[in-house]
């Protein structure tokens, strides 16, 4: 929100940013950047996470949101998650987390780290695959401009970008923000964009797609510091 957030933000990267092997598992802190986590696994000949390399943010956020790309999800090879509950550190096994598309039952929890059991891979092949996926991402997404990543979840059997594009909204601007001409599910900052500009574009995209197709797109991003009824405005 342009008004800020009335609460406390904790930056995990400076402290909870370790990644190590524990027997046949990889243990990583919630604050480690996703790209560094992927690189560690690739360098140790461990497969199954290379498609996550281009996803921004940290491992903890990726686990909570069940981040994924190109048909893979971070939860696929996850064993358990370390969380803080009532002042105690506990390990929650994957089966109790309720993972689904871009969602988990961990939302609202304090995640400290996670462990993974990854299949063996060939380092050279994994590096090649990661490089190809990053090139594909960089060609399809506006990575050279400030943005918040994908705005809406892909509806079942469809793509949010395709629906927004077919609604004729590519290039539409509000203030300093605009729906990307390269990828319609990205809102970019052309300079001086306000959070309110972004929300107006979210409302416009949701409304236009719903009127045209009847598809009720769900937000993938999280809105922090806004009134609770902001979701009602978008889904109106």
GROMACS .gro file of C-alpha atoms in nm:
model
  236
    1UNK     CA    1   0.000   0.000   0.000
    2UNK     CA    2   0.108   0.357  -0.061
    3UNK     CA    3   0.017   0.423   0.303
    4UNK     CA    4   0.260   0.155   0.421
    5UNK     CA    5   0.194  -0.136   0.655
    6UNK     CA    6   0.095  -0.091   1.017
    7UNK     CA    7   0.292  -0.378   1.165
    8UNK     CA    8   0.632  -0.543   1.170
    9UNK     CA    9   0.820  -0.676   0.867
   10UNK     CA   10   1.099  -0.928   0.930
   11UNK     CA   11   1.375  -0.961   0.672
   12UNK     CA   12   1.487  -1.325   0.684
   13UNK     CA   13   1.770  -1.321   0.431
   14UNK     CA   14   2.052  -1.195   0.659
   15UNK     CA   15   2.012  -1.479   0.908
   16UNK     CA   16   1.805  -1.768   0.777
   17UNK     CA   17   1.995  -1.804   0.451
   18UNK     CA   18   2.192  -2.126   0.493
   19UNK     CA   19   2.168  -2.432   0.270
   20UNK     CA   20   2.336  -2.765   0.345
   21UNK     CA   21   2.305  -3.135   0.276
   22UNK     CA   22   2.173  -3.366   0.548
   23UNK     CA   23   2.236  -3.720   0.433
   24UNK     CA   24   2.021  -3.764   0.122
   25UNK     CA   25   1.835  -3.437   0.186
   26UNK     CA   26   1.889  -3.065   0.129
   27UNK     CA   27   1.808  -2.833   0.419
   28UNK     CA   28   1.758  -2.464   0.340
   29UNK     CA   29   1.665  -2.158   0.544
   30UNK     CA   30   1.355  -1.958   0.460
   31UNK     CA   31   1.558  -1.647   0.378
   32UNK     CA   32   1.779  -1.796   0.108
   33UNK     CA   33   1.714  -1.645  -0.237
   34UNK     CA   34   1.546  -1.896  -0.466
   35UNK     CA   35   1.819  -1.865  -0.728
   36UNK     CA   36   2.091  -1.950  -0.475
   37UNK     CA   37   1.895  -2.252  -0.350
   38UNK     CA   38   1.858  -2.382  -0.706
   39UNK     CA   39   2.228  -2.323  -0.778
   40UNK     CA   40   2.330  -2.519  -0.467
   41UNK     CA   41   2.117  -2.816  -0.575
   42UNK     CA   42   2.250  -2.806  -0.932
   43UNK     CA   43   2.610  -2.788  -0.812
   44UNK     CA   44   2.546  -3.095  -0.594
   45UNK     CA   45   2.398  -3.297  -0.884
   46UNK     CA   46   2.044  -3.280  -0.746
   47UNK     CA   47   1.753  -3.247  -0.987
   48UNK     CA   48   1.391  -3.139  -0.959
   49UNK     CA   49   1.418  -2.767  -0.875
   50UNK     CA   50   1.605  -2.618  -1.172
   51UNK     CA   51   1.281  -2.474  -1.317
   52UNK     CA   52   1.253  -2.248  -1.010
   53UNK     CA   53   1.571  -2.053  -1.091
   54UNK     CA   54   1.397  -1.747  -1.237
   55UNK     CA   55   1.137  -1.710  -0.962
   56UNK     CA   56   1.208  -1.400  -0.748
   57UNK     CA   57   1.200  -1.394  -0.371
   58UNK     CA   58   1.310  -1.640  -0.108
   59UNK     CA   59   1.260  -2.006  -0.032
   60UNK     CA   60   1.018  -1.942   0.255
   61UNK     CA   61   0.780  -1.742   0.041
   62UNK     CA   62   0.813  -1.999  -0.235
   63UNK     CA   63   0.716  -2.280   0.000
   64UNK     CA   64   0.417  -2.094   0.145
   65UNK     CA   65   0.290  -2.009  -0.205
   66UNK     CA   66   0.390  -2.348  -0.353
   67UNK     CA   67   0.586  -2.164  -0.620
   68UNK     CA   68   0.625  -2.332  -0.955
   69UNK     CA   69   0.707  -2.292  -1.321
   70UNK     CA   70   0.705  -2.496  -1.641
   71UNK     CA   71   0.507  -2.782  -1.494
   72UNK     CA   72   0.705  -2.816  -1.170
   73UNK     CA   73   0.630  -2.707  -0.813
   74UNK     CA   74   0.854  -2.654  -0.513
   75UNK     CA   75   0.644  -2.898  -0.307
   76UNK     CA   76   0.710  -3.196  -0.536
   77UNK     CA   77   1.026  -3.312  -0.358
   78UNK     CA   78   0.965  -3.141  -0.024
   79UNK     CA   79   0.997  -3.358   0.289
   80UNK     CA   80   0.901  -3.122   0.571
   81UNK     CA   81   0.891  -2.756   0.675
   82UNK     CA   82   1.029  -2.599   0.991
   83UNK     CA   83   0.784  -2.350   1.145
   84UNK     CA   84   0.755  -2.145   1.463
   85UNK     CA   85   0.442  -2.229   1.662
   86UNK     CA   86   0.361  -2.090   2.004
   87UNK     CA   87   0.727  -2.014   2.065
   88UNK     CA   88   0.846  -2.360   1.964
   89UNK     CA   89   1.019  -2.480   1.648
   90UNK     CA   90   0.838  -2.776   1.497
   91UNK     CA   91   0.873  -2.977   1.176
   92UNK     CA   92   0.557  -3.021   0.972
   93UNK     CA   93   0.563  -3.313   0.725
   94UNK     CA   94   0.455  -3.249   0.368
   95UNK     CA   95   0.139  -3.456   0.408
   96UNK     CA   96   0.004  -3.211   0.668
   97UNK     CA   97   0.064  -2.895   0.465
   98UNK     CA   98  -0.215  -2.919   0.210
   99UNK     CA   99  -0.032  -2.804  -0.099
  100UNK     CA  100  -0.232  -2.707  -0.407
  101UNK     CA  101  -0.180  -2.472  -0.701
  102UNK     CA  102   0.000  -2.162  -0.564
  103UNK     CA  103  -0.134  -2.233  -0.215
  104UNK     CA  104  -0.057  -2.415   0.107
  105UNK     CA  105  -0.200  -2.438   0.457
  106UNK     CA  106   0.116  -2.256   0.576
  107UNK     CA  107  -0.020  -1.914   0.480
  108UNK     CA  108  -0.004  -1.702   0.794
  109UNK     CA  109   0.262  -1.925   0.954
  110UNK     CA  110   0.620  -1.831   1.040
  111UNK     CA  111   0.829  -2.055   0.815
  112UNK     CA  112   1.195  -2.094   0.914
  113UNK     CA  113   1.320  -2.350   0.663
  114UNK     CA  114   1.247  -2.662   0.463
  115UNK     CA  115   1.403  -2.995   0.370
  116UNK     CA  116   1.394  -3.168   0.033
  117UNK     CA  117   1.481  -3.513  -0.098
  118UNK     CA  118   1.583  -3.463  -0.460
  119UNK     CA  119   1.657  -3.720  -0.732
  120UNK     CA  120   2.011  -3.751  -0.863
  121UNK     CA  121   2.099  -3.556  -1.177
  122UNK     CA  122   2.392  -3.471  -1.399
  123UNK     CA  123   2.534  -3.127  -1.324
  124UNK     CA  124   2.604  -3.039  -1.686
  125UNK     CA  125   2.255  -3.143  -1.796
  126UNK     CA  126   2.093  -2.957  -1.506
  127UNK     CA  127   2.288  -2.641  -1.588
  128UNK     CA  128   2.183  -2.667  -1.952
  129UNK     CA  129   1.817  -2.714  -1.854
  130UNK     CA  130   1.827  -2.423  -1.610
  131UNK     CA  131   1.989  -2.197  -1.871
  132UNK     CA  132   1.730  -2.286  -2.136
  133UNK     CA  133   1.441  -2.222  -1.898
  134UNK     CA  134   1.587  -1.885  -1.794
  135UNK     CA  135   1.627  -1.784  -2.158
  136UNK     CA  136   1.267  -1.887  -2.225
  137UNK     CA  137   1.147  -1.687  -1.923
  138UNK     CA  138   1.350  -1.380  -2.016
  139UNK     CA  139   1.207  -1.380  -2.369
  140UNK     CA  140   0.848  -1.413  -2.251
  141UNK     CA  141   0.844  -1.186  -1.945
  142UNK     CA  142   0.935  -0.818  -1.888
  143UNK     CA  143   1.234  -0.895  -1.665
  144UNK     CA  144   1.409  -0.572  -1.768
  145UNK     CA  145   1.142  -0.359  -1.597
  146UNK     CA  146   1.031  -0.338  -1.231
  147UNK     CA  147   0.732  -0.565  -1.176
  148UNK     CA  148   0.568  -0.789  -0.916
  149UNK     CA  149   0.564  -1.109  -1.118
  150UNK     CA  150   0.245  -1.284  -1.224
  151UNK     CA  151  -0.061  -1.095  -1.101
  152UNK     CA  152  -0.330  -1.363  -1.138
  153UNK     CA  153  -0.326  -1.741  -1.102
  154UNK     CA  154  -0.380  -1.933  -1.423
  155UNK     CA  155  -0.742  -2.054  -1.430
  156UNK     CA  156  -0.787  -2.427  -1.481
  157UNK     CA  157  -0.725  -2.512  -1.844
  158UNK     CA  158  -0.635  -2.155  -1.939
  159UNK     CA  159  -0.377  -1.881  -1.895
  160UNK     CA  160  -0.437  -1.548  -1.725
  161UNK     CA  161  -0.210  -1.367  -1.972
  162UNK     CA  162  -0.408  -1.500  -2.269
  163UNK     CA  163  -0.740  -1.394  -2.116
  164UNK     CA  164  -0.615  -1.043  -2.034
  165UNK     CA  165  -0.462  -1.008  -2.380
  166UNK     CA  166  -0.785  -1.120  -2.550
  167UNK     CA  167  -0.970  -0.858  -2.343
  168UNK     CA  168  -0.758  -0.599  -2.526
  169UNK     CA  169  -0.570  -0.472  -2.220
  170UNK     CA  170  -0.205  -0.510  -2.319
  171UNK     CA  171  -0.033  -0.173  -2.282
  172UNK     CA  172  -0.315  -0.022  -2.073
  173UNK     CA  173  -0.179   0.227  -1.819
  174UNK     CA  174  -0.289   0.383  -1.494
  175UNK     CA  175  -0.052   0.646  -1.362
  176UNK     CA  176   0.301   0.511  -1.379
  177UNK     CA  177   0.193   0.146  -1.402
  178UNK     CA  178   0.091  -0.049  -1.707
  179UNK     CA  179  -0.009  -0.397  -1.822
  180UNK     CA  180   0.299  -0.526  -2.000
  181UNK     CA  181   0.299  -0.537  -2.381
  182UNK     CA  182   0.518  -0.848  -2.359
  183UNK     CA  183   0.321  -1.052  -2.104
  184UNK     CA  184  -0.030  -0.942  -2.012
  185UNK     CA  185  -0.023  -1.103  -1.665
  186UNK     CA  186   0.257  -0.868  -1.561
  187UNK     CA  187   0.208  -0.510  -1.446
  188UNK     CA  188   0.524  -0.303  -1.489
  189UNK     CA  189   0.641   0.025  -1.341
  190UNK     CA  190   0.713   0.278  -1.614
  191UNK     CA  191   0.829   0.526  -1.350
  192UNK     CA  192   0.665   0.669  -1.041
  193UNK     CA  193   0.394   0.402  -1.023
  194UNK     CA  194   0.184   0.393  -0.708
  195UNK     CA  195   0.037   0.083  -0.547
  196UNK     CA  196  -0.306   0.230  -0.619
  197UNK     CA  197  -0.220   0.240  -0.991
  198UNK     CA  198  -0.146  -0.132  -0.980
  199UNK     CA  199  -0.467  -0.211  -0.793
  200UNK     CA  200  -0.671  -0.014  -1.047
  201UNK     CA  201  -0.520  -0.226  -1.325
  202UNK     CA  202  -0.595  -0.544  -1.128
  203UNK     CA  203  -0.956  -0.435  -1.092
  204UNK     CA  204  -0.976  -0.349  -1.462
  205UNK     CA  205  -0.822  -0.680  -1.577
  206UNK     CA  206  -1.042  -0.889  -1.349
  207UNK     CA  207  -1.360  -0.706  -1.452
  208UNK     CA  208  -1.285  -0.712  -1.825
  209UNK     CA  209  -1.200  -1.083  -1.831
  210UNK     CA  210  -1.507  -1.172  -1.624
  211UNK     CA  211  -1.739  -0.972  -1.848
  212UNK     CA  212  -1.590  -1.122  -2.165
  213UNK     CA  213  -1.551  -1.488  -2.058
  214UNK     CA  214  -1.718  -1.540  -1.720
  215UNK     CA  215  -1.382  -1.651  -1.576
  216UNK     CA  216  -1.330  -1.527  -1.220
  217UNK     CA  217  -0.951  -1.490  -1.202
  218UNK     CA  218  -0.787  -1.518  -0.859
  219UNK     CA  219  -0.498  -1.302  -0.743
  220UNK     CA  220  -0.160  -1.470  -0.719
  221UNK     CA  221   0.012  -1.175  -0.554
  222UNK     CA  222  -0.059  -1.072  -0.194
  223UNK     CA  223  -0.183  -0.722  -0.114
  224UNK     CA  224  -0.030  -0.590   0.210
  225UNK     CA  225  -0.145  -0.282   0.398
  226UNK     CA  226  -0.474  -0.244   0.210
  227UNK     CA  227  -0.825  -0.244   0.359
  228UNK     CA  228  -0.977  -0.591   0.378
  229UNK     CA  229  -1.246  -0.493   0.128
  230UNK     CA  230  -0.985  -0.431  -0.142
  231UNK     CA  231  -1.045  -0.790  -0.254
  232UNK     CA  232  -1.415  -0.716  -0.282
  233UNK     CA  233  -1.334  -0.419  -0.505
  234UNK     CA  234  -1.123  -0.634  -0.737
  235UNK     CA  235  -1.376  -0.917  -0.749
  236UNK     CA  236  -1.678  -0.686  -0.781
   0.00000   0.00000   0.00000
